[in-house]
Short mmCIF file of C-alpha atoms in Angstrom, two decimals:
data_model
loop_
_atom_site.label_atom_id
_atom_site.label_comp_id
_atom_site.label_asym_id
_atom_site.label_seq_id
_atom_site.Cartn_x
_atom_site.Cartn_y
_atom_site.Cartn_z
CA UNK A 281 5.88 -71.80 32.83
CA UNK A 282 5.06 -70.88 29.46
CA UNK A 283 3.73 -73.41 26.85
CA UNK A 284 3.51 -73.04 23.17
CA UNK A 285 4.74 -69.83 21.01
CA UNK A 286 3.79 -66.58 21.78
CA UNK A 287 1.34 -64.44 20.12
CA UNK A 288 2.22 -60.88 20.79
CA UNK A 289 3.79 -61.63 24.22
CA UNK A 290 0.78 -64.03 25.05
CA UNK A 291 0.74 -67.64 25.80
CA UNK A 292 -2.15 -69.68 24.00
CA UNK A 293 -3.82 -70.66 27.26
CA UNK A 294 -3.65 -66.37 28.05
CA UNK A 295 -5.17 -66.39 24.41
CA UNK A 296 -7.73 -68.96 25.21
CA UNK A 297 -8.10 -67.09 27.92
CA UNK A 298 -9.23 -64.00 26.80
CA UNK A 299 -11.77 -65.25 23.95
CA UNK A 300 -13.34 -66.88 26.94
CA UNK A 301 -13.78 -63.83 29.01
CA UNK A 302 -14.89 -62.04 25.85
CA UNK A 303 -17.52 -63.90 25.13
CA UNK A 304 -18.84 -64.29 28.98
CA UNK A 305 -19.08 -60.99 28.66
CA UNK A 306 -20.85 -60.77 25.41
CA UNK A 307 -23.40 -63.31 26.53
CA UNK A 308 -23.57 -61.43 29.90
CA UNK A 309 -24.37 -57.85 28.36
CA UNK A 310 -27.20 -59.55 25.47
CA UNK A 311 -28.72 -61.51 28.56
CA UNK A 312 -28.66 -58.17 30.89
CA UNK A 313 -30.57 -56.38 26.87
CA UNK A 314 -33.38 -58.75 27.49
CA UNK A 315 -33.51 -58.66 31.11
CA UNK A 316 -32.29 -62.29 31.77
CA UNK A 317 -35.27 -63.24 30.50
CA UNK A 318 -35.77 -66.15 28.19
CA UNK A 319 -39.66 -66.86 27.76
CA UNK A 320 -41.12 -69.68 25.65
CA UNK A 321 -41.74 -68.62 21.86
CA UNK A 322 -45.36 -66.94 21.12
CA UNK A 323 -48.02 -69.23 19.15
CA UNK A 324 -47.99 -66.91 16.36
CA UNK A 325 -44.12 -66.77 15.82
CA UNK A 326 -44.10 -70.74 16.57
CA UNK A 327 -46.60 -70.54 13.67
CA UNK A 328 -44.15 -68.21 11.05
CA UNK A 329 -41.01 -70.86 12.01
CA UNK A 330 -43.71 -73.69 10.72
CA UNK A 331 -44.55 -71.20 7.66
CA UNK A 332 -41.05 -70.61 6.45
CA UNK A 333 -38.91 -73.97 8.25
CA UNK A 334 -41.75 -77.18 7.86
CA UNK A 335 -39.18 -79.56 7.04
CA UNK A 336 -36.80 -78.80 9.92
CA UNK A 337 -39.52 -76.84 12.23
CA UNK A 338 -38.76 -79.82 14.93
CA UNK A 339 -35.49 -79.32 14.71
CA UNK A 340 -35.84 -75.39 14.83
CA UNK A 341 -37.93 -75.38 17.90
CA UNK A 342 -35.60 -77.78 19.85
CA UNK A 343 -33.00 -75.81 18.66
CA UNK A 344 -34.85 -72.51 20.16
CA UNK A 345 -35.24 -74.57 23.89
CA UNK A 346 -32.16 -76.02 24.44
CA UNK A 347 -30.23 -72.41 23.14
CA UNK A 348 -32.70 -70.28 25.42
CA UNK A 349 -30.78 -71.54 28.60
CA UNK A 350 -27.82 -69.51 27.41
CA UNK A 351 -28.89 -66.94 24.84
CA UNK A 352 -32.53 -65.76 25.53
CA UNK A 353 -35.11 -67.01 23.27
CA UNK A 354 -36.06 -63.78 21.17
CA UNK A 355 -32.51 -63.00 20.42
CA UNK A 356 -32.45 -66.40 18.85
CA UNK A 357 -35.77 -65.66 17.30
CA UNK A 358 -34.01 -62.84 15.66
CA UNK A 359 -31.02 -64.30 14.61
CA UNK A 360 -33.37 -67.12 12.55
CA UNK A 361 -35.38 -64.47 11.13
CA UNK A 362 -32.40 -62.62 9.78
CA UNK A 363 -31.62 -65.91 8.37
CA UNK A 364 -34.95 -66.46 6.91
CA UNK A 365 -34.34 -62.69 5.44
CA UNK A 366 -31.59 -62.99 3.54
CA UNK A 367 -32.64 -66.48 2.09
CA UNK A 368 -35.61 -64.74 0.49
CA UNK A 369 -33.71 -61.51 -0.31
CA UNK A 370 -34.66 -58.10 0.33
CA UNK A 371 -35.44 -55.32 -2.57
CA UNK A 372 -32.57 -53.11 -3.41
CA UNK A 373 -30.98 -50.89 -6.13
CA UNK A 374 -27.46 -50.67 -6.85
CA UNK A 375 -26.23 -48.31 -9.73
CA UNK A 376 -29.51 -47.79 -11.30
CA UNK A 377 -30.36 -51.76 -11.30
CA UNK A 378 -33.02 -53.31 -9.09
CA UNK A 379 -32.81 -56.84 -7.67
CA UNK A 380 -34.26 -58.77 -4.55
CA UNK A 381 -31.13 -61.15 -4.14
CA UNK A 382 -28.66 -58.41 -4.61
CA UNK A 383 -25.01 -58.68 -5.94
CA UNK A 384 -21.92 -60.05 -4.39
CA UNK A 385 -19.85 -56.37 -4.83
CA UNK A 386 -22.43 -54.31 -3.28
CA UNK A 387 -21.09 -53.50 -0.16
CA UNK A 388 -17.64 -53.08 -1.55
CA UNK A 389 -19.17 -50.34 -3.80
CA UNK A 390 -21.37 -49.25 -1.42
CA UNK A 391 -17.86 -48.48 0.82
CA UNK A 392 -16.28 -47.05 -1.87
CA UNK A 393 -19.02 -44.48 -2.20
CA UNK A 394 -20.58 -43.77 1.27
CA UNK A 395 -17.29 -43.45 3.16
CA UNK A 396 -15.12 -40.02 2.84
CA UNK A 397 -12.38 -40.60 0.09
CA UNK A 398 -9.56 -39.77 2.62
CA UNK A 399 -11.00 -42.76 4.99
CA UNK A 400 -11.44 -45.25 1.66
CA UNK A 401 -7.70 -43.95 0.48
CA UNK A 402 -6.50 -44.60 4.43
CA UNK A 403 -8.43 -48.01 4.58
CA UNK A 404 -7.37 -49.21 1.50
CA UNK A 405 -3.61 -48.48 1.95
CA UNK A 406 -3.83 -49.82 5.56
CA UNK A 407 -5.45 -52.95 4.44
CA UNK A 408 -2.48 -53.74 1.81
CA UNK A 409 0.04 -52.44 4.48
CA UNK A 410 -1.29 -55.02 7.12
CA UNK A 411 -1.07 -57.97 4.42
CA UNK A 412 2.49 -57.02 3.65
CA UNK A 413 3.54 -57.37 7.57
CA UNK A 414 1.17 -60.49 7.94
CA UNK A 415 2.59 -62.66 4.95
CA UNK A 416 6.01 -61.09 4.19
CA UNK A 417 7.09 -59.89 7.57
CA UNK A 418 5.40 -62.87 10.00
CA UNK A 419 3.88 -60.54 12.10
CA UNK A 420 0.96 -62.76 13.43
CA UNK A 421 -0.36 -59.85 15.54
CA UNK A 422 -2.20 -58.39 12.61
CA UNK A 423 -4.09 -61.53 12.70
CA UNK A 424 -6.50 -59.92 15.37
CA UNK A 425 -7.17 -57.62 12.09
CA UNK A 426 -7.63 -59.63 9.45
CA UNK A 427 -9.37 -62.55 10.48
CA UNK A 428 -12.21 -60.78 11.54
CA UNK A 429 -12.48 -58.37 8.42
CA UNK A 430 -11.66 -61.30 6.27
CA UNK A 431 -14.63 -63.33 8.18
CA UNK A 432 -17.08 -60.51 7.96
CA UNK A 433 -16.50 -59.77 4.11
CA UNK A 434 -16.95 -63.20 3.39
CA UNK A 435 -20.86 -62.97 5.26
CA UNK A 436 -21.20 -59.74 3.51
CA UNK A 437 -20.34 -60.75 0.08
CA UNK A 438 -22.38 -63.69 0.23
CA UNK A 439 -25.34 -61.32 1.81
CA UNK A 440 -28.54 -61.17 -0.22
CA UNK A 441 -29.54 -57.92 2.03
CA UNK A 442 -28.44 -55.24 0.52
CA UNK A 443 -30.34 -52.00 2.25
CA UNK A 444 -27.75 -50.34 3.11
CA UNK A 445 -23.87 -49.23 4.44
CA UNK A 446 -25.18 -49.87 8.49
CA UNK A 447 -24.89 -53.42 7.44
CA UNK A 448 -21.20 -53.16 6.83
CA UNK A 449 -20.51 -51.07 9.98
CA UNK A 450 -18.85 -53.76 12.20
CA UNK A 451 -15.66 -53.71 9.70
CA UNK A 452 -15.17 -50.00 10.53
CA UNK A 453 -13.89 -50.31 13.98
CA UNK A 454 -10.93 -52.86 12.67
CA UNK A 455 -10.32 -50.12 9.39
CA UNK A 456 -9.96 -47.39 12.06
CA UNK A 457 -7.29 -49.52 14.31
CA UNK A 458 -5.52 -50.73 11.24
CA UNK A 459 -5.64 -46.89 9.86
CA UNK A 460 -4.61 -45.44 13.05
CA UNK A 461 -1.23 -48.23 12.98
CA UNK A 462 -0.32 -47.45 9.93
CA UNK A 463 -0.02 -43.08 10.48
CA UNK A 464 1.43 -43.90 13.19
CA UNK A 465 4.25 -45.82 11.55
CA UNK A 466 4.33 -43.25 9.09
CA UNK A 467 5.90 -40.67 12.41
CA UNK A 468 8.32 -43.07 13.20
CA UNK A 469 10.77 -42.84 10.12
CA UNK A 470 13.81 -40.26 10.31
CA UNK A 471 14.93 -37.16 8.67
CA UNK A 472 13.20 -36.15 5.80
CA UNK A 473 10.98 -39.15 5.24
CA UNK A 474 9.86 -38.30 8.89
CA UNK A 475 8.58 -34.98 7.95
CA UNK A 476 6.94 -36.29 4.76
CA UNK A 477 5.53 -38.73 6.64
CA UNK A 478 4.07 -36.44 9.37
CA UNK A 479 3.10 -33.90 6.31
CA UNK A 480 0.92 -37.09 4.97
CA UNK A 481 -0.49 -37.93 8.06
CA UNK A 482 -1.58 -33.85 8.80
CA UNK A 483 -3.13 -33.91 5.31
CA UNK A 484 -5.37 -36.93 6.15
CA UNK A 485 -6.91 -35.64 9.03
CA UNK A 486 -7.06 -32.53 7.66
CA UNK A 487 -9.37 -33.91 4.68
CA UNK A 488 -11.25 -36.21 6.68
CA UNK A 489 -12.40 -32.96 8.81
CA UNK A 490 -13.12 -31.23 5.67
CA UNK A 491 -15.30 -34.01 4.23
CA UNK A 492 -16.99 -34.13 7.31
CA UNK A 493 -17.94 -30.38 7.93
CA UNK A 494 -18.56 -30.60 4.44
CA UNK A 495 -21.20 -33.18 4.91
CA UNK A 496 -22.95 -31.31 8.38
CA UNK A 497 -25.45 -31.79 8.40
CA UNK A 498 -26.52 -34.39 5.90
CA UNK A 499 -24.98 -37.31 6.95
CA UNK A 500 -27.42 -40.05 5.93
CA UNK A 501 -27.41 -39.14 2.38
CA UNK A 502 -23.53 -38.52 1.83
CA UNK A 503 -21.45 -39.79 -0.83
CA UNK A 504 -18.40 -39.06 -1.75
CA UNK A 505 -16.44 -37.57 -4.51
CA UNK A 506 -16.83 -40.73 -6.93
CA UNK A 507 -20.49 -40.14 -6.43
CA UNK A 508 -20.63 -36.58 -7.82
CA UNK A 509 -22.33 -37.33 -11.43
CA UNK A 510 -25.70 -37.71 -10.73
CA UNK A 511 -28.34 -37.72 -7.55
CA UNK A 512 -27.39 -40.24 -5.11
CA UNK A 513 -30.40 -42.29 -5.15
CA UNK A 514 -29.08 -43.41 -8.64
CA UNK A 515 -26.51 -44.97 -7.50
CA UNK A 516 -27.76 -46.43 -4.09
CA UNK A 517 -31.34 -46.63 -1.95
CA UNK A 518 -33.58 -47.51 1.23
CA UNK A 519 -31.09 -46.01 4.49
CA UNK A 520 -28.36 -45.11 2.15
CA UNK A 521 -29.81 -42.08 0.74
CA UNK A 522 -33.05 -41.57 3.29
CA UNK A 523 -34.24 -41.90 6.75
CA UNK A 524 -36.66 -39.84 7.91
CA UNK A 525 -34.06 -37.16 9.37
CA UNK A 526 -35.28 -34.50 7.68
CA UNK A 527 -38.68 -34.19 7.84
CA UNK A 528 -39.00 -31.66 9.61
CA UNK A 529 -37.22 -29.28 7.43
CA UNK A 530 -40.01 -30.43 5.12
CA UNK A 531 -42.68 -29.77 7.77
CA UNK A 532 -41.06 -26.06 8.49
CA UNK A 533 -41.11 -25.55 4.54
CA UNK A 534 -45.02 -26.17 4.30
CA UNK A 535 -46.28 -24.74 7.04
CA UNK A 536 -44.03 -21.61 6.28
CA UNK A 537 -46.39 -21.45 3.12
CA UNK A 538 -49.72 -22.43 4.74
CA UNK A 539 -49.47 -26.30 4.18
CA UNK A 540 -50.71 -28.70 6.52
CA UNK A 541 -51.20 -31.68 5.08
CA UNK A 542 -49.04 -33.18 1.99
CA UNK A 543 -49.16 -36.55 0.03
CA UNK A 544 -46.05 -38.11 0.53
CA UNK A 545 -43.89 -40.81 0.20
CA UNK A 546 -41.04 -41.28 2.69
CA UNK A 547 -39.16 -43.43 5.13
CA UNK A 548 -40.21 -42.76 8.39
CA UNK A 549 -41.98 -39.52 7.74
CA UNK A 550 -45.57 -41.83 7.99
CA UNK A 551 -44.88 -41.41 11.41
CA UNK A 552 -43.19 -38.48 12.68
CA UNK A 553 -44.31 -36.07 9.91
CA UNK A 554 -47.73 -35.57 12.55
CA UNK A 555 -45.48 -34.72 15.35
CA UNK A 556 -44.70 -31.39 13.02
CA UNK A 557 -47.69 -29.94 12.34
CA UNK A 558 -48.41 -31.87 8.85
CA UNK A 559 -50.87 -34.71 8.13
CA UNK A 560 -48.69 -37.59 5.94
CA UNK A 561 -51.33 -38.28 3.20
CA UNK A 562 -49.59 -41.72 2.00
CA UNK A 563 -48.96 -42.36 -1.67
CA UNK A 564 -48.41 -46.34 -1.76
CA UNK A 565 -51.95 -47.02 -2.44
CA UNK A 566 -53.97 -49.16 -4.97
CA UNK A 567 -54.29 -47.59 -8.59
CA UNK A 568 -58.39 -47.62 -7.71
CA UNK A 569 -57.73 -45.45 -4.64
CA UNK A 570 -58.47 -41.75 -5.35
CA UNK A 571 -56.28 -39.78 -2.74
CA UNK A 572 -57.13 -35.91 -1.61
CA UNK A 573 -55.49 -33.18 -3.64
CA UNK A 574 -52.97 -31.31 -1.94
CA UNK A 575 -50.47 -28.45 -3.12
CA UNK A 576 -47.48 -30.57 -2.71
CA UNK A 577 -45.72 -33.97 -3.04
CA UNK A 578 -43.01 -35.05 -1.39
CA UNK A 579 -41.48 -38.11 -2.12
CA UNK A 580 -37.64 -39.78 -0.33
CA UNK A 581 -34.96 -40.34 -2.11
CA UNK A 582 -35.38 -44.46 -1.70
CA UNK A 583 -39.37 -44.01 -2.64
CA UNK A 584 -37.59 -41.90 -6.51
CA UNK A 585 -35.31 -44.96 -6.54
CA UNK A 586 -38.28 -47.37 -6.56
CA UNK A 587 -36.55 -50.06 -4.49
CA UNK A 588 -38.31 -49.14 -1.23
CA UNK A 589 -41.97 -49.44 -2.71
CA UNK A 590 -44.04 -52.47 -1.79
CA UNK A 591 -45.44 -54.40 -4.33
CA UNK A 592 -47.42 -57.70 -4.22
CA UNK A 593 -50.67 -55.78 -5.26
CA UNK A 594 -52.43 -54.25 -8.79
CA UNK A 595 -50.30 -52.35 -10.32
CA UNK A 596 -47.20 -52.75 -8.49
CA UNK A 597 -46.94 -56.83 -9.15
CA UNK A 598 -43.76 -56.91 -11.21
CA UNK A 599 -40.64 -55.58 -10.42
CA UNK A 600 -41.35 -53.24 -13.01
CA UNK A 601 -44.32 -51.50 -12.37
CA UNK A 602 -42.61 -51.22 -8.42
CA UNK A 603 -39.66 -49.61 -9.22
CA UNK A 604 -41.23 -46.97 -11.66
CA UNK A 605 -44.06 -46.07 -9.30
CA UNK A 606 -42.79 -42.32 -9.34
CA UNK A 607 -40.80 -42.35 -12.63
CA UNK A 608 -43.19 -39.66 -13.56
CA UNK A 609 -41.80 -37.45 -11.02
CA UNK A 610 -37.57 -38.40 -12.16
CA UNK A 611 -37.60 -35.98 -14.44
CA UNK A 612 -39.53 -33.07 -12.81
CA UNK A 613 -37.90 -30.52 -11.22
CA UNK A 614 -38.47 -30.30 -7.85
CA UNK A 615 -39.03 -26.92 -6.15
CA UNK A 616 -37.09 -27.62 -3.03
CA UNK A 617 -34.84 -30.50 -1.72
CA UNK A 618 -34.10 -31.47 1.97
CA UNK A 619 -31.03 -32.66 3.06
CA UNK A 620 -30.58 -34.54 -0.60
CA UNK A 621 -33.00 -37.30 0.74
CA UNK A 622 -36.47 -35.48 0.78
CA UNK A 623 -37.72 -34.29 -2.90
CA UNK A 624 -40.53 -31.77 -3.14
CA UNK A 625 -42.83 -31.21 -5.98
CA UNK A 626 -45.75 -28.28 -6.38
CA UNK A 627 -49.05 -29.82 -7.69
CA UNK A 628 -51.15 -27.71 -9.48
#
């Protein structure tokens, strides 16, 4: 016997039904991550939840125990520090402006420029399509589309993290479904609309393999069309523009001139730049702090941008004198550039 109306040929209790599974299994595969392990909380992280919670660290450590017989403990430990991360904010740059609490639109603009323009034309269509057979046509199914790129937006809007696109990823999976409905609708009409419609849909794919052999093999850096004007670290930073992927094009370029050793600047490349053949020589130092001479410089994309230097010491205490650490190298022209995220500079 059915009860209640149907969603989609589904019952609520087959609904119910489902979310329940889904999440057994979502607990079941972050329990099997930690090994079904769930040990008590170190001193010294016991002692950062007193640092940054002392008026609800009680609370926050029952909290942790009672949890930790469901969800193991450090995957609650890392949900409260993401908390305690974006209630303090983060350092980021967004068109050429530097904040640590960043701005309510960045991830929408931060879409709009690090996804293909085929896939932001698609989305955006799809997106307006779905509303139209939500509200005007009753078709609750799209609900299992909206609501959870409706509740996502809302966290990301509201998020004062703003390092970069891999933060928005979870909405892409829903854009692709609800781009993938809407071409095929666009096959099902008759006579000539059908062929336009098939025309439109060969076009898109089309592009979107264009953009993306056009990108190959720079992926972490890419921007689209919009994005054209200027370098990309002046419009966005930190894992947007740079990631350490390729270093060692930079390593191949020194050593291919006799370098093995450079004073640098760059995501990542403190730690893999070794594994090539090159000793990382690292820039981020105290004004007082005389550094060896070497040929080159290389500095990342995020590092030019100035919202991935550290500050908190001489000479790098305001948000300033952090952000303009290399502004003597903005201007320079570099002698080579890697992958659009790694900028080298000859000194003489």
């Amino acid at each position: 016997v059915r009860r209640g109306p149907q969603q989609g040929g589904l019952t609520r209790g087959r609904v119910l039904l489902h979310a329940a599974l889904v999440l057994f299994i979502a607990l079941l595969i972050v329990n099997a991550a930690y090994y079904f392990q769930s040990p008590a909380i170190e001193p010294t992280d016991v002692a950062w939840v007193k640092l940054k919670s002392a008026p609800v660290f009680a609370q926050m450590m029952s909290g942790f125990r009672i949890l930790s017989h469901v969800v193991p403990t450090y995957f609650l430990f890392g949900l409260y520090n993401v908390v305690i991360h974006n209630q303090y904010g983060h350092a980021a740059s967004l068109l050429g402006m530097h904040s640590d609490l960043g701005w309510w639109y960045y991830f929408p603009v931060a879409f709009a420029l690090k996804t293909s323009l085929p896939f932001l034309l698609l989305s955006l269509a799809a997106l307006g399509w779905m509303l139209w057979r939500l509200i005007c046509k009753r078709e609750k199914l799209f609900l299992a589309l909206v609501l959870p790129l409706a509740l996502y937006l809302a966290v990301a809007l509201t998020s004062h993290i703003n390092i970069g696109i891999r933060h928005f990823l979870p909405v892409f999976p829903f854009l692709f479904i609800a781009a993938g409905a809407l071409l095929e609708r666009l096959t099902q009409f008759s006579g000539k609309m059908r062929l336009a419609g098939l025309v439109l849909v060969v076009f898109t794919l089309g592009w979107t393999c264009v953009e993306a052999a056009r990108a190959y093999p720079d992926y972490i850096p890419y921007m689209n069309q919009l994005a054209a004007a200027r370098p990309h670290w002046q419009y966005l930073s930190d894992s947007n523009v740079e990631w350490g992927d390729d270093v060692n094009a930079l390593a191949a370029y020194l050593r291919a001139r006799g370098e093995t050793r450079v004073r640098a600047a760059l995501s990542g490349g403190w730690g893999t730049l070794r594994f090539f053949g090159v000793d990382y020589i690292d820039m981020i130092v105290a004004p007082d702090v005389r550094l060896p001479s070497t040929r080159y410089v290389a500095i990342g994309a995020g590092f030019l941008n100035g919202s991935t230097v550290a500050g908190g010491v001489k000479g790098r205490e305001t948000t300033a004198e952090r952000t303009n650490f290399f502004a003597r190298y903005r201007t320079r022209q570099p002698e080579a550039v890697f992958g659009g995220s790694i900028y080298l500079f000859r000194e003489e």
